[in-house]
Tab-separated table of C-alpha atoms in Angstrom:
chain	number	residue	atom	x	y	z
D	24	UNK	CA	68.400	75.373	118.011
D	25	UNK	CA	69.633	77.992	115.474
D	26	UNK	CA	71.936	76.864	112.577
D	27	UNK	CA	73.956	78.942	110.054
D	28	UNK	CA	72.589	80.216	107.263
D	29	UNK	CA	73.663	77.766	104.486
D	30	UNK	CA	72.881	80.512	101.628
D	31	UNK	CA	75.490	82.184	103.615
D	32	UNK	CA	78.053	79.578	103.876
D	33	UNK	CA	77.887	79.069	100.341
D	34	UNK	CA	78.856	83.239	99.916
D	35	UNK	CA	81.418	83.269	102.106
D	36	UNK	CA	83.196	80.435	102.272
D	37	UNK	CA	86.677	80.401	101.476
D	38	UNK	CA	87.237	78.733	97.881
D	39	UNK	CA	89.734	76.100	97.501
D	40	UNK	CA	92.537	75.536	94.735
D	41	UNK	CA	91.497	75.000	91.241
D	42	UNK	CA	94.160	76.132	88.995
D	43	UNK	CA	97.853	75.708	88.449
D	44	UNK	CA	99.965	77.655	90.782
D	45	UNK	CA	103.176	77.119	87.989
D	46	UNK	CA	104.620	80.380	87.176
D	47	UNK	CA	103.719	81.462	83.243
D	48	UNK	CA	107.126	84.065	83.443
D	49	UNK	CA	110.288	84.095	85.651
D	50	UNK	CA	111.075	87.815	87.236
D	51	UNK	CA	114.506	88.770	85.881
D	52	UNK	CA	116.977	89.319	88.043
D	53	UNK	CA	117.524	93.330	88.750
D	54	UNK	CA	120.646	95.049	87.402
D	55	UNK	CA	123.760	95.063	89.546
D	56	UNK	CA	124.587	98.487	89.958
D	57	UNK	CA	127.395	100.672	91.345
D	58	UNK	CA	125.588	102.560	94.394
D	59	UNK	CA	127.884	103.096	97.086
D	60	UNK	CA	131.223	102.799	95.289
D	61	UNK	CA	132.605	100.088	97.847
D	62	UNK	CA	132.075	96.580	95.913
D	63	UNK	CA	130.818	94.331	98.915
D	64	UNK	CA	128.349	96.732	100.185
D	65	UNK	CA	126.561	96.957	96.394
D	66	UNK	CA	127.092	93.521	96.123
D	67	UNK	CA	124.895	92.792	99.352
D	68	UNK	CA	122.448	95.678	98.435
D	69	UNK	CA	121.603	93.504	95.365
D	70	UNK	CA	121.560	90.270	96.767
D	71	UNK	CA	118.814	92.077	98.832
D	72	UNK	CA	116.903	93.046	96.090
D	73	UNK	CA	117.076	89.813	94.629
D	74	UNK	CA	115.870	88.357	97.338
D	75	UNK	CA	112.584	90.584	97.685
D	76	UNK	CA	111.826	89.995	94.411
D	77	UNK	CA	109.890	86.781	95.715
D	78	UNK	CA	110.889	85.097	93.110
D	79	UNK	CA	111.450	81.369	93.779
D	80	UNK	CA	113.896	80.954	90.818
D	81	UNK	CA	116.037	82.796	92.089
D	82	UNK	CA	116.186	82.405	95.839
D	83	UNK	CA	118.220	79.669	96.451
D	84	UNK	CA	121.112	81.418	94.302
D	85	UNK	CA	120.468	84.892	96.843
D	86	UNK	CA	121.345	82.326	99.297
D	87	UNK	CA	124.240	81.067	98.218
D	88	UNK	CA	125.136	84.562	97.359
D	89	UNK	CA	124.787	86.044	100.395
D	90	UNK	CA	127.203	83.128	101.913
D	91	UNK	CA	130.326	84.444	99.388
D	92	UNK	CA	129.680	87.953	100.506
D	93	UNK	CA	132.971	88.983	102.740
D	94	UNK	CA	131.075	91.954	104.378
D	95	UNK	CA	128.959	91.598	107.477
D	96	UNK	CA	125.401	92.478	106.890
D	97	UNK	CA	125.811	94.875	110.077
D	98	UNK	CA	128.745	96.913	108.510
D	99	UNK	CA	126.758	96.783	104.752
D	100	UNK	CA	123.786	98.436	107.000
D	101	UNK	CA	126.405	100.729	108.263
D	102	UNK	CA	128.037	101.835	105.153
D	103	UNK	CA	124.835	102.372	103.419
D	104	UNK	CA	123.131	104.404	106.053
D	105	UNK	CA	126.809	106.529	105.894
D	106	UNK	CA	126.418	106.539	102.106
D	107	UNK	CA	122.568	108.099	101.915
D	108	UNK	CA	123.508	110.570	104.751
D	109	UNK	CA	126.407	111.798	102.775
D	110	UNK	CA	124.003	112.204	99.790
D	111	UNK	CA	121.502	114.349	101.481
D	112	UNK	CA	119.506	111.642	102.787
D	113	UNK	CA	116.981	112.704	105.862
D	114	UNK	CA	117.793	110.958	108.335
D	115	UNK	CA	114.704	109.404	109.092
D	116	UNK	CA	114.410	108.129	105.297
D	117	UNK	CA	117.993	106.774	106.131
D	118	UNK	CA	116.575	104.711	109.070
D	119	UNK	CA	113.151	103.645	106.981
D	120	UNK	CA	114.951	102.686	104.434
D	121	UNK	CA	117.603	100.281	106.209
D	122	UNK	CA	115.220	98.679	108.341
D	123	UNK	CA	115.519	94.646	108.399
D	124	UNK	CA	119.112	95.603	106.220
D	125	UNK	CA	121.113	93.637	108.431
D	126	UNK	CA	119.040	90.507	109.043
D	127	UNK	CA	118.754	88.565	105.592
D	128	UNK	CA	117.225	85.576	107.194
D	129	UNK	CA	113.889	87.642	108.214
D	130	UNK	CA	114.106	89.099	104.933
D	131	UNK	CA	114.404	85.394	103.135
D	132	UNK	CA	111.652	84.195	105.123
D	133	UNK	CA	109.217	86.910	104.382
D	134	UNK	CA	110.566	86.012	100.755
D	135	UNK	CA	109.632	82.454	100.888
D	136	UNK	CA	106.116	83.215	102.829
D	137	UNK	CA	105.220	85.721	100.159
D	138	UNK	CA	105.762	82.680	97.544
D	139	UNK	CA	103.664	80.447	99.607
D	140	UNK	CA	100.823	83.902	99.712
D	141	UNK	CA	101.636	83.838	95.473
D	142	UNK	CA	101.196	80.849	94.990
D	143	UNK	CA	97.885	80.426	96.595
D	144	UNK	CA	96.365	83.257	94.686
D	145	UNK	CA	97.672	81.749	91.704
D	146	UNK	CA	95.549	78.435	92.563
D	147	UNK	CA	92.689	79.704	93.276
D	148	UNK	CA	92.042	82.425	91.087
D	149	UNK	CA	94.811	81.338	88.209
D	150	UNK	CA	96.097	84.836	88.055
D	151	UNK	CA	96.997	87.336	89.731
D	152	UNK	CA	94.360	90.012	87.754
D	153	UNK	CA	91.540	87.781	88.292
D	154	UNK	CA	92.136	87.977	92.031
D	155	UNK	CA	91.592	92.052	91.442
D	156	UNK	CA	88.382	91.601	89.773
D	157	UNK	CA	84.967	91.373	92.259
D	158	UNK	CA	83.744	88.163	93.542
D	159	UNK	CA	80.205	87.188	93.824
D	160	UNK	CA	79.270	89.064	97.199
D	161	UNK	CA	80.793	92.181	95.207
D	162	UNK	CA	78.721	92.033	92.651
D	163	UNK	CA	75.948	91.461	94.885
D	164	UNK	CA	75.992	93.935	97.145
D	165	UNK	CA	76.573	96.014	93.482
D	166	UNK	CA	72.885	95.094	92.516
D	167	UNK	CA	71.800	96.285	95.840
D	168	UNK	CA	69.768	99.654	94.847
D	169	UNK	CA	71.336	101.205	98.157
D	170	UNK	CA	74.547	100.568	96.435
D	171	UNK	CA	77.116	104.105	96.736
D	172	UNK	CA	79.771	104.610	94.544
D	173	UNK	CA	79.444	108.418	94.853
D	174	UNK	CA	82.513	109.207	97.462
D	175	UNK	CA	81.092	112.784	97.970
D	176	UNK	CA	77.650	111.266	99.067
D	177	UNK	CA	75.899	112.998	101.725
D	178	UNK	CA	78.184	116.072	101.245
D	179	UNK	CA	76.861	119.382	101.011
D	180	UNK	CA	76.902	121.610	97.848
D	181	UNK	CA	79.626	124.071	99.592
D	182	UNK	CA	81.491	121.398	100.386
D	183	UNK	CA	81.473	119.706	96.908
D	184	UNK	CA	82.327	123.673	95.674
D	185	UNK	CA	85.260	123.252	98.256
D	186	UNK	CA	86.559	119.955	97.385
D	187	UNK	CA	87.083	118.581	101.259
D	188	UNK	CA	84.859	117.754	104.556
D	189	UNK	CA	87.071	117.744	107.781
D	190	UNK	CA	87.578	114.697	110.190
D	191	UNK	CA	83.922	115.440	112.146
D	192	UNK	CA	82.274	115.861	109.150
D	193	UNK	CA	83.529	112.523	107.688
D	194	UNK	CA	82.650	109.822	110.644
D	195	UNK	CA	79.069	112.185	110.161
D	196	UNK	CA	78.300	111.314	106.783
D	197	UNK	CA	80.122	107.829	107.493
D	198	UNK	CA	77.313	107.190	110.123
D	199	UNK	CA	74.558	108.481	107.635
D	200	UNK	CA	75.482	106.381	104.998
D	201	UNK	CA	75.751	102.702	106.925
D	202	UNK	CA	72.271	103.872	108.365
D	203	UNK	CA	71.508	104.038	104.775
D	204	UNK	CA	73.046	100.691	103.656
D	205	UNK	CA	71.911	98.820	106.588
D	206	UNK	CA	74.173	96.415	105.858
D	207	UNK	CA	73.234	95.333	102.209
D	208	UNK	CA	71.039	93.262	104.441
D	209	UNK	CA	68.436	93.956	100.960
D	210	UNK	CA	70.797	91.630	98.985
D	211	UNK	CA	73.088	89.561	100.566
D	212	UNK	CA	72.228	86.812	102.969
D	213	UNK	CA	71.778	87.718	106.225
D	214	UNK	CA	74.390	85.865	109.338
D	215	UNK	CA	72.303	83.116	111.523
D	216	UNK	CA	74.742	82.499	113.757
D	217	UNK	CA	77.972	84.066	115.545
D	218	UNK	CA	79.730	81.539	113.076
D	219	UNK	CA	77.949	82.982	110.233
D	220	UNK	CA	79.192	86.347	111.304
D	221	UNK	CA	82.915	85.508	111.788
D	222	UNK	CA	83.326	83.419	108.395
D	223	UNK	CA	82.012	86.181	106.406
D	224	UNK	CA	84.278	88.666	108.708
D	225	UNK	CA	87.621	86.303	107.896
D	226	UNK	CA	87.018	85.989	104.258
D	227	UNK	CA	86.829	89.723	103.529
D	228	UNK	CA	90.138	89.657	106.114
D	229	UNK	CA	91.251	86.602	103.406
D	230	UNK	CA	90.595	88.663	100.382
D	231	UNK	CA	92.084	92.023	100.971
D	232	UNK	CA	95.579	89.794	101.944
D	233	UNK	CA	94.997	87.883	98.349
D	234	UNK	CA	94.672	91.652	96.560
D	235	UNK	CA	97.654	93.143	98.469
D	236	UNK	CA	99.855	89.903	97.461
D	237	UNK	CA	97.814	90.274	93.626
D	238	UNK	CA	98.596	93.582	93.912
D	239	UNK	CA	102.492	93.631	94.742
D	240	UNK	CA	102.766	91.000	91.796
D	241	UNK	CA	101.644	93.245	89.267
D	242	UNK	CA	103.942	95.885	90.421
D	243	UNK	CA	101.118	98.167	91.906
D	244	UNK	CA	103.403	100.408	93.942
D	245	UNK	CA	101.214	100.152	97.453
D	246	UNK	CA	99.837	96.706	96.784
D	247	UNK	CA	95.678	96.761	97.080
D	248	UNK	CA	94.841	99.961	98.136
D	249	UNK	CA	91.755	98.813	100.265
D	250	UNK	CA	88.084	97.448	99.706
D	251	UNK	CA	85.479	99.629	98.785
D	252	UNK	CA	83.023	101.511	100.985
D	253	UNK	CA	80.481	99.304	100.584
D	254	UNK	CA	82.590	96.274	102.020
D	255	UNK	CA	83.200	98.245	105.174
D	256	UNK	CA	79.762	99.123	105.782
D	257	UNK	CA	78.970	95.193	105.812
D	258	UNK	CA	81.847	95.073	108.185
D	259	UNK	CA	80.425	97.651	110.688
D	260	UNK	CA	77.055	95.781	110.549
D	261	UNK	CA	78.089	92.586	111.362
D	262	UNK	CA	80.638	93.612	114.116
D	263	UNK	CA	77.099	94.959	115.734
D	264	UNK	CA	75.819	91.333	115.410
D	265	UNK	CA	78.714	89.835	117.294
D	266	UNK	CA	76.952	92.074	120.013
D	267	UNK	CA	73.620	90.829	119.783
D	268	UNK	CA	73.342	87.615	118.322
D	269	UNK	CA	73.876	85.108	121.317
D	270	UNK	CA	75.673	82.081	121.175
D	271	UNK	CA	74.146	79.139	119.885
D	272	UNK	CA	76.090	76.818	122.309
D	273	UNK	CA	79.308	77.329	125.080
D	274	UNK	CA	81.758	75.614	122.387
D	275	UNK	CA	80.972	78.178	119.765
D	276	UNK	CA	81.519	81.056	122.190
D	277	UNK	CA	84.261	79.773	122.916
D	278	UNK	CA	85.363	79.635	119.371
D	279	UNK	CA	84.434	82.809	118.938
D	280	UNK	CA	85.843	84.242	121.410
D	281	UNK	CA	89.149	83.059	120.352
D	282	UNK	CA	88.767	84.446	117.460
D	283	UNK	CA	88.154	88.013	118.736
D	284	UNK	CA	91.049	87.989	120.748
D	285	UNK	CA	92.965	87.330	117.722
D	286	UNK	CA	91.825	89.649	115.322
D	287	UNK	CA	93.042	93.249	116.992
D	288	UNK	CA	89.291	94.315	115.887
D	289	UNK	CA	88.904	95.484	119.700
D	290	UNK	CA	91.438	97.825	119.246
D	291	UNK	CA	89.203	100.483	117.387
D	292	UNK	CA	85.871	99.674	119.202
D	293	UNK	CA	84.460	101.061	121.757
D	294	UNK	CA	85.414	99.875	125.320
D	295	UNK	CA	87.710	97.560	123.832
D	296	UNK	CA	85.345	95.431	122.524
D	297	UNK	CA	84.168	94.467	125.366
D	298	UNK	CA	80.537	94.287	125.061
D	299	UNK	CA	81.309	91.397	122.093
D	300	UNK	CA	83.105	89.366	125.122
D	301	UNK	CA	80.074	89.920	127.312
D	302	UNK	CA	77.832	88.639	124.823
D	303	UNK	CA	79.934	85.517	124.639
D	304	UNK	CA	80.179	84.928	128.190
D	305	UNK	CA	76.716	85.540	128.461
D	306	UNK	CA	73.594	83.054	128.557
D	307	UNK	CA	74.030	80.495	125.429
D	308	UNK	CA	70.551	78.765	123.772
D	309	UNK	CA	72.053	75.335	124.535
């Protein structure tokens, strides 16, 4: 019977906590400012921004904020939507940017899980610009001589001269270069097992969530923009393996399957994913 790939295991497994998660510097709290002119609504439009700061220092005093506040959070929505109209403000800006405005819990709850997401980076990598830097299978699949860092690769001279490919033209050359790649299979270790294949699909899941929360702490205005190339190629390969490496026993299909249904990767494959469920459902070595 087939077990995973140990070499493998050891890649991709997630690490576990091995620094301080303590804070080095407190986030100051933002200015109060006179925005809309009536005092409640700027008062509630900064207790807001307090609260998204994410800093735990200064949460539990949003809170108590918030409960001295005379104005409904509905009405401070309201009058601030009425204020950026009257300024020139499109109106779907207006909506975008008053969406969640009148529901402070949601907003301190996504406050206190972005903490917890902080906090975690913190212990494991000890700060936040160590998280950005590459980790091992990075620099591995870096010392692969298939390696591409060359965004124009595969692109023709005229369309170097023109600066742009169009939409056909890029799943083309997308195609080419995985084909090209293979995978990394040259340098990294290569799945055993359906398990293999799903623990090294979560932890590249796990690390572009630790680079967008690394990211949004170091004031990066979008977060982590996205992995490189070279991560989704190994992505594409090993969504092909869920197809054809069989089960090693009914419990880990089962597992698996699971899995799948969780992680909305179905959505962009063909049929739905579905010929991953029919290898799962299918004949197991057990």
């Amino acid at each position: 019977m087939r077990t995973d790939n140990n070499e493998h295991k050891a890649l991709f497994t997630i690490p576990t906590a091995a620094h301080s998660s303590a804070l080095a510097n407190i986030k100051p709290l933002p200015e109060q400012r006179r925005i809309t002119g009536h005092k409640q609504t700027d008062a509630y439009l900064w207790v807001l921004e307090v609260i998204r700061l994410n800093e735990p220092a200064h949460l539990g005093a949003a809170e108590a904020a918030l409960e001295k506040i005379e104005i409904s959070p509905k009405e401070a929505k309201k009058r601030y939507a009425h204020y950026l109209l009257a300024n020139g403000g499109d109106p779907f800006q207006v909506a975008f940017s008053t969406i969640g405005m009148d529901n402070p819990a949601s907003s301190i709850q996504i406050a206190r899980e972005n903490i917890k997401k902080a906090a975690d980076v913190r212990a494991i990598f000890g700060s936040y610009e160590a998280a950005m830097d590459d980790v091992e299978a990075e620099r591995v699949i870096k010392s692969s001589p298939k390696f591409i860092n060359d965004y124009r690769w595969g692109w023709t001279q005229a369309e170097k001269k023109a600066g742009s490919i169009n939409g056909g033209r890029i799943n083309e050359i997308d195609d080419q270069r995985r084909a090209f790649v293979d995978g990394y299979r040259d340098v990294l270790p290569e799945p055993h097992t359906l398990s293999d294949v799903v623990r090294e699909l979560i932890y590249w899941d796990w690390l572009y969530w630790v680079r967008n929360t690394a990211g949004n702490e170091l004031e990066h205005e979008y977060g982590y923009s996205g992995h490189h190339k070279s991560v989704h190629d190994r992505e594409r390969y090993l969504e092909k393996l869920l197809v054809t490496i069989k089960p090693v026993t009914r419990a880990e299909a089962v597992e698996v399957c699971r899995w799948f249904m969780k992680s909305e990767k179905s959505e962009y494959m063909d049929d739905d994913g579905a010929a991953v469920i029919l290898n799962l459902v299918g004949e197991c070595e057990e």
